[in-house]
């Protein structure tokens, strides 16, 4: 069964540094998402992306965050200047249509900011 | 706006006994509802989905859930728990499948021998 893959599985970064989290969605999917889960808290929506542009973003997704689909397979989340509170598990998801098909998730990247 | 409330943060059962994980939703119109499971250090796996077809939904690994509009509930059940069911379970709502998912706070299921 096709999977969403995320790399790296764990990223340790110094505060203030830029970080890029990478995702390869399922190949025929058109809608892409990032969510995050701070330790002990619930999963929160960050951003959705369709047709090479952001379709919705949450209040968490401020100017420090950006997303990109640089080629036909990758979907990236960049945090420009990381803060301690960015430490979380970040999940990528994708789905192939708007007819109530479920979103498929990757295993996540654990981001630790020191 | 959509939201879900998972009524129990932890549920403990013995292996072989039934499982009930409770979820109530709030939605201004007919929602899509999902249950996802997260095993330790793993991603979110879809267990089952409700999208306005049959109100009793069967999922993977013997789980099922019943959509009850009158009670705004979507409880997850399994007749007989297995040790491998120990995980975190999330009830999720969305107006449509391609829009943002709104997660509940999760229920940790503990299964003892």
mmCIF file of N, CA and C in Angstrom, chain B residues 8-91:
data_model
loop_
_atom_site.group_PDB
_atom_site.id
_atom_site.type_symbol
_atom_site.label_atom_id
_atom_site.label_comp_id
_atom_site.label_asym_id
_atom_site.label_seq_id
_atom_site.Cartn_x
_atom_site.Cartn_y
_atom_site.Cartn_z
ATOM 1 N N UNK B 8 -12.762 10.465 27.648
ATOM 2 C CA UNK B 8 -11.836 9.792 28.549
ATOM 3 C C UNK B 8 -10.416 9.991 28.058
ATOM 4 N N UNK B 9 -9.538 10.433 28.947
ATOM 5 C CA UNK B 9 -8.139 10.571 28.533
ATOM 6 C C UNK B 9 -7.428 9.212 28.559
ATOM 7 N N UNK B 10 -7.862 8.316 29.456
ATOM 8 C CA UNK B 10 -7.298 6.972 29.559
ATOM 9 C C UNK B 10 -8.437 5.974 29.722
ATOM 10 N N UNK B 11 -8.296 4.823 29.068
ATOM 11 C CA UNK B 11 -9.218 3.714 29.268
ATOM 12 C C UNK B 11 -8.365 2.462 29.473
ATOM 13 N N UNK B 12 -8.661 1.732 30.535
ATOM 14 C CA UNK B 12 -7.932 0.485 30.826
ATOM 15 C C UNK B 12 -8.878 -0.689 30.719
ATOM 16 N N UNK B 13 -8.456 -1.702 29.963
ATOM 17 C CA UNK B 13 -9.255 -2.921 29.819
ATOM 18 C C UNK B 13 -8.327 -4.115 29.958
ATOM 19 N N UNK B 14 -8.928 -5.256 30.186
ATOM 20 C CA UNK B 14 -8.180 -6.512 30.179
ATOM 21 C C UNK B 14 -8.287 -7.142 28.804
ATOM 22 N N UNK B 15 -7.270 -7.869 28.438
ATOM 23 C CA UNK B 15 -7.291 -8.548 27.145
ATOM 24 C C UNK B 15 -8.521 -9.451 27.066
ATOM 25 N N UNK B 16 -9.223 -9.388 25.923
ATOM 26 C CA UNK B 16 -10.405 -10.221 25.736
ATOM 27 C C UNK B 16 -11.707 -9.562 26.143
ATOM 28 N N UNK B 17 -11.639 -8.412 26.786
ATOM 29 C CA UNK B 17 -12.862 -7.694 27.184
ATOM 30 C C UNK B 17 -13.182 -6.600 26.172
ATOM 31 N N UNK B 18 -14.431 -6.102 26.182
ATOM 32 C CA UNK B 18 -14.813 -5.099 25.179
ATOM 33 C C UNK B 18 -14.129 -3.753 25.421
ATOM 34 N N UNK B 19 -14.008 -3.015 24.318
ATOM 35 C CA UNK B 19 -13.436 -1.675 24.346
ATOM 36 C C UNK B 19 -14.510 -0.672 23.950
ATOM 37 N N UNK B 20 -14.585 0.433 24.688
ATOM 38 C CA UNK B 20 -15.471 1.546 24.330
ATOM 39 C C UNK B 20 -14.684 2.837 24.518
ATOM 40 N N UNK B 21 -14.466 3.565 23.429
ATOM 41 C CA UNK B 21 -13.819 4.870 23.488
ATOM 42 C C UNK B 21 -14.848 5.890 23.010
ATOM 43 N N UNK B 22 -15.093 6.897 23.847
ATOM 44 C CA UNK B 22 -16.222 7.792 23.595
ATOM 45 C C UNK B 22 -15.794 9.090 22.929
ATOM 46 N N UNK B 23 -16.644 9.536 22.006
ATOM 47 C CA UNK B 23 -16.380 10.778 21.279
ATOM 48 C C UNK B 23 -17.703 11.483 21.007
ATOM 49 N N UNK B 24 -17.769 12.745 21.330
ATOM 50 C CA UNK B 24 -18.889 13.580 20.934
ATOM 51 C C UNK B 24 -18.383 14.678 20.000
ATOM 52 N N UNK B 25 -19.180 15.027 19.027
ATOM 53 C CA UNK B 25 -18.738 16.017 18.050
ATOM 54 C C UNK B 25 -19.691 17.200 18.054
ATOM 55 N N UNK B 26 -19.174 18.288 17.543
ATOM 56 C CA UNK B 26 -19.982 19.472 17.330
ATOM 57 C C UNK B 26 -19.716 19.952 15.915
ATOM 58 N N UNK B 27 -20.790 20.121 15.149
ATOM 59 C CA UNK B 27 -20.606 20.557 13.777
ATOM 60 C C UNK B 27 -21.859 21.286 13.320
ATOM 61 N N UNK B 28 -21.639 22.346 12.577
ATOM 62 C CA UNK B 28 -22.779 23.134 12.114
ATOM 63 C C UNK B 28 -23.479 22.479 10.926
ATOM 64 N N UNK B 29 -22.863 21.472 10.330
ATOM 65 C CA UNK B 29 -23.520 20.731 9.266
ATOM 66 C C UNK B 29 -22.988 19.314 9.260
ATOM 67 N N UNK B 30 -23.491 18.504 8.360
ATOM 68 C CA UNK B 30 -23.168 17.078 8.399
ATOM 69 C C UNK B 30 -21.679 16.852 8.185
ATOM 70 N N UNK B 31 -21.011 16.347 9.187
ATOM 71 C CA UNK B 31 -19.552 16.252 9.095
ATOM 72 C C UNK B 31 -19.084 14.898 8.565
ATOM 73 N N UNK B 32 -17.815 14.837 8.260
ATOM 74 C CA UNK B 32 -17.113 13.562 8.124
ATOM 75 C C UNK B 32 -16.380 13.324 9.433
ATOM 76 N N UNK B 33 -16.425 12.093 9.893
ATOM 77 C CA UNK B 33 -15.807 11.725 11.168
ATOM 78 C C UNK B 33 -14.875 10.553 10.968
ATOM 79 N N UNK B 34 -13.792 10.560 11.693
ATOM 80 C CA UNK B 34 -12.778 9.526 11.567
ATOM 81 C C UNK B 34 -12.277 9.133 12.957
ATOM 82 N N UNK B 35 -11.764 7.939 13.025
ATOM 83 C CA UNK B 35 -10.934 7.524 14.149
ATOM 84 C C UNK B 35 -9.557 7.160 13.580
ATOM 85 N N UNK B 36 -8.541 7.754 14.196
ATOM 86 C CA UNK B 36 -7.164 7.413 13.877
ATOM 87 C C UNK B 36 -6.504 6.803 15.115
ATOM 88 N N UNK B 37 -5.530 5.939 14.880
ATOM 89 C CA UNK B 37 -4.768 5.341 15.977
ATOM 90 C C UNK B 37 -3.297 5.688 15.813
ATOM 91 N N UNK B 38 -2.636 5.911 16.940
ATOM 92 C CA UNK B 38 -1.209 6.226 16.934
ATOM 93 C C UNK B 38 -0.501 5.295 17.908
ATOM 94 N N UNK B 39 0.282 4.376 17.365
ATOM 95 C CA UNK B 39 1.119 3.538 18.204
ATOM 96 C C UNK B 39 2.395 4.293 18.550
ATOM 97 N N UNK B 40 3.054 3.929 19.638
ATOM 98 C CA UNK B 40 4.243 4.673 20.079
ATOM 99 C C UNK B 40 5.265 4.860 18.964
ATOM 100 N N UNK B 41 5.709 6.094 18.809
ATOM 101 C CA UNK B 41 6.730 6.454 17.805
ATOM 102 C C UNK B 41 6.320 6.129 16.374
ATOM 103 N N UNK B 42 5.034 6.090 16.142
ATOM 104 C CA UNK B 42 4.538 5.848 14.785
ATOM 105 C C UNK B 42 3.610 6.981 14.368
ATOM 106 N N UNK B 43 3.256 6.981 13.101
ATOM 107 C CA UNK B 43 2.345 7.988 12.584
ATOM 108 C C UNK B 43 0.897 7.664 12.910
ATOM 109 N N UNK B 44 0.016 8.397 12.285
ATOM 110 C CA UNK B 44 -1.420 8.271 12.516
ATOM 111 C C UNK B 44 -2.011 7.357 11.456
ATOM 112 N N UNK B 45 -2.636 6.291 11.914
ATOM 113 C CA UNK B 45 -3.208 5.316 10.993
ATOM 114 C C UNK B 45 -4.721 5.401 11.048
ATOM 115 N N UNK B 46 -5.366 5.444 9.886
ATOM 116 C CA UNK B 46 -6.817 5.513 9.833
ATOM 117 C C UNK B 46 -7.412 4.181 10.264
ATOM 118 N N UNK B 47 -8.325 4.233 11.237
ATOM 119 C CA UNK B 47 -9.057 3.042 11.660
ATOM 120 C C UNK B 47 -10.358 2.894 10.881
ATOM 121 N N UNK B 48 -11.106 3.997 10.793
ATOM 122 C CA UNK B 48 -12.377 3.970 10.082
ATOM 123 C C UNK B 48 -12.854 5.386 9.817
ATOM 124 N N UNK B 49 -13.854 5.486 8.927
ATOM 125 C CA UNK B 49 -14.390 6.805 8.575
ATOM 126 C C UNK B 49 -15.900 6.723 8.408
ATOM 127 N N UNK B 50 -16.558 7.825 8.760
ATOM 128 C CA UNK B 50 -17.977 8.000 8.500
ATOM 129 C C UNK B 50 -18.123 9.197 7.575
ATOM 130 N N UNK B 51 -18.831 8.958 6.445
ATOM 131 C CA UNK B 51 -19.023 10.060 5.497
ATOM 132 C C UNK B 51 -20.453 10.077 4.983
ATOM 133 N N UNK B 52 -21.407 9.990 5.882
ATOM 134 C CA UNK B 52 -22.850 10.123 5.625
ATOM 135 C C UNK B 52 -23.449 8.961 4.848
ATOM 136 N N UNK B 53 -22.801 7.830 4.854
ATOM 137 C CA UNK B 53 -23.410 6.624 4.292
ATOM 138 C C UNK B 53 -23.985 5.822 5.476
ATOM 139 N N UNK B 54 -23.607 4.587 5.647
ATOM 140 C CA UNK B 54 -24.119 3.776 6.750
ATOM 141 C C UNK B 54 -23.695 4.352 8.091
ATOM 142 N N UNK B 55 -24.601 4.333 9.068
ATOM 143 C CA UNK B 55 -24.274 4.914 10.369
ATOM 144 C C UNK B 55 -23.381 4.011 11.203
ATOM 145 N N UNK B 56 -23.395 2.709 10.935
ATOM 146 C CA UNK B 56 -22.477 1.792 11.610
ATOM 147 C C UNK B 56 -21.315 1.535 10.666
ATOM 148 N N UNK B 57 -20.150 1.919 11.108
ATOM 149 C CA UNK B 57 -18.975 1.865 10.251
ATOM 150 C C UNK B 57 -18.007 0.828 10.784
ATOM 151 N N UNK B 58 -17.569 -0.049 9.914
ATOM 152 C CA UNK B 58 -16.574 -1.053 10.313
ATOM 153 C C UNK B 58 -15.200 -0.618 9.835
ATOM 154 N N UNK B 59 -14.213 -0.844 10.698
ATOM 155 C CA UNK B 59 -12.859 -0.457 10.356
ATOM 156 C C UNK B 59 -11.912 -1.629 10.399
ATOM 157 N N UNK B 60 -10.645 -1.295 10.493
ATOM 158 C CA UNK B 60 -9.635 -2.354 10.529
ATOM 159 C C UNK B 60 -9.493 -2.913 11.931
ATOM 160 N N UNK B 61 -8.908 -4.093 12.025
ATOM 161 C CA UNK B 61 -8.576 -4.732 13.302
ATOM 162 C C UNK B 61 -9.786 -4.954 14.211
ATOM 163 N N UNK B 62 -10.974 -5.123 13.622
ATOM 164 C CA UNK B 62 -12.166 -5.445 14.398
ATOM 165 C C UNK B 62 -12.859 -4.268 15.065
ATOM 166 N N UNK B 63 -12.387 -3.063 14.824
ATOM 167 C CA UNK B 63 -13.033 -1.877 15.394
ATOM 168 C C UNK B 63 -14.245 -1.455 14.573
ATOM 169 N N UNK B 64 -15.221 -0.870 15.249
ATOM 170 C CA UNK B 64 -16.340 -0.257 14.570
ATOM 171 C C UNK B 64 -16.818 0.948 15.370
ATOM 172 N N UNK B 65 -17.595 1.801 14.694
ATOM 173 C CA UNK B 65 -18.109 3.005 15.344
ATOM 174 C C UNK B 65 -19.496 3.274 14.803
ATOM 175 N N UNK B 66 -20.323 3.845 15.659
ATOM 176 C CA UNK B 66 -21.688 4.150 15.253
ATOM 177 C C UNK B 66 -21.919 5.655 15.324
ATOM 178 N N UNK B 67 -22.364 6.223 14.215
ATOM 179 C CA UNK B 67 -22.705 7.642 14.148
ATOM 180 C C UNK B 67 -24.132 7.804 14.648
ATOM 181 N N UNK B 68 -24.298 8.597 15.711
ATOM 182 C CA UNK B 68 -25.632 8.855 16.257
ATOM 183 C C UNK B 68 -25.858 10.359 16.237
ATOM 184 N N UNK B 69 -26.627 10.792 15.259
ATOM 185 C CA UNK B 69 -26.836 12.226 15.085
ATOM 186 C C UNK B 69 -27.587 12.819 16.273
ATOM 187 N N UNK B 70 -28.571 12.079 16.789
ATOM 188 C CA UNK B 70 -29.392 12.605 17.884
ATOM 189 C C UNK B 70 -28.568 12.833 19.145
ATOM 190 N N UNK B 71 -27.491 12.047 19.303
ATOM 191 C CA UNK B 71 -26.629 12.176 20.474
ATOM 192 C C UNK B 71 -25.319 12.887 20.134
ATOM 193 N N UNK B 72 -25.146 13.283 18.915
ATOM 194 C CA UNK B 72 -23.883 13.855 18.392
ATOM 195 C C UNK B 72 -22.688 13.055 18.890
ATOM 196 N N UNK B 73 -22.785 11.728 18.728
ATOM 197 C CA UNK B 73 -21.712 10.855 19.208
ATOM 198 C C UNK B 73 -21.175 9.988 18.082
ATOM 199 N N UNK B 74 -19.960 9.535 18.281
ATOM 200 C CA UNK B 74 -19.285 8.650 17.323
ATOM 201 C C UNK B 74 -18.315 7.789 18.134
ATOM 202 N N UNK B 75 -18.888 6.922 18.956
ATOM 203 C CA UNK B 75 -18.078 6.104 19.862
ATOM 204 C C UNK B 75 -17.427 4.937 19.118
ATOM 205 N N UNK B 76 -16.238 4.601 19.533
ATOM 206 C CA UNK B 76 -15.451 3.509 18.935
ATOM 207 C C UNK B 76 -15.547 2.282 19.833
ATOM 208 N N UNK B 77 -15.826 1.128 19.238
ATOM 209 C CA UNK B 77 -15.949 -0.094 20.021
ATOM 210 C C UNK B 77 -15.198 -1.237 19.368
ATOM 211 N N UNK B 78 -14.880 -2.226 20.213
ATOM 212 C CA UNK B 78 -14.302 -3.481 19.741
ATOM 213 C C UNK B 78 -14.753 -4.550 20.722
ATOM 214 N N UNK B 79 -15.225 -5.681 20.227
ATOM 215 C CA UNK B 79 -15.794 -6.685 21.137
ATOM 216 C C UNK B 79 -14.769 -7.296 22.084
ATOM 217 N N UNK B 80 -13.519 -7.430 21.619
ATOM 218 C CA UNK B 80 -12.533 -8.149 22.419
ATOM 219 C C UNK B 80 -11.160 -7.511 22.226
ATOM 220 N N UNK B 81 -10.635 -6.927 23.277
ATOM 221 C CA UNK B 81 -9.352 -6.215 23.172
ATOM 222 C C UNK B 81 -8.187 -7.193 23.046
ATOM 223 N N UNK B 82 -7.189 -6.737 22.293
ATOM 224 C CA UNK B 82 -5.948 -7.492 22.127
ATOM 225 C C UNK B 82 -4.812 -6.625 22.627
ATOM 226 N N UNK B 83 -3.764 -7.267 23.092
ATOM 227 C CA UNK B 83 -2.620 -6.504 23.621
ATOM 228 C C UNK B 83 -2.111 -5.487 22.600
ATOM 229 N N UNK B 84 -2.163 -5.851 21.330
ATOM 230 C CA UNK B 84 -1.642 -4.957 20.279
ATOM 231 C C UNK B 84 -2.531 -3.727 20.059
ATOM 232 N N UNK B 85 -3.707 -3.684 20.709
ATOM 233 C CA UNK B 85 -4.580 -2.506 20.575
ATOM 234 C C UNK B 85 -4.125 -1.352 21.462
ATOM 235 N N UNK B 86 -3.200 -1.593 22.360
ATOM 236 C CA UNK B 86 -2.720 -0.532 23.248
ATOM 237 C C UNK B 86 -2.075 0.568 22.418
ATOM 238 N N UNK B 87 -2.644 1.773 22.491
ATOM 239 C CA UNK B 87 -2.208 2.896 21.647
ATOM 240 C C UNK B 87 -3.010 4.124 22.039
ATOM 241 N N UNK B 88 -2.740 5.221 21.339
ATOM 242 C CA UNK B 88 -3.521 6.455 21.502
ATOM 243 C C UNK B 88 -4.522 6.515 20.357
ATOM 244 N N UNK B 89 -5.769 6.840 20.678
ATOM 245 C CA UNK B 89 -6.830 6.887 19.678
ATOM 246 C C UNK B 89 -7.385 8.309 19.598
ATOM 247 N N UNK B 90 -7.529 8.787 18.364
ATOM 248 C CA UNK B 90 -7.998 10.148 18.134
ATOM 249 C C UNK B 90 -9.293 10.137 17.338
ATOM 250 N N UNK B 91 -10.281 10.836 17.861
ATOM 251 C CA UNK B 91 -11.508 11.102 17.128
ATOM 252 C C UNK B 91 -11.299 12.403 16.361
#
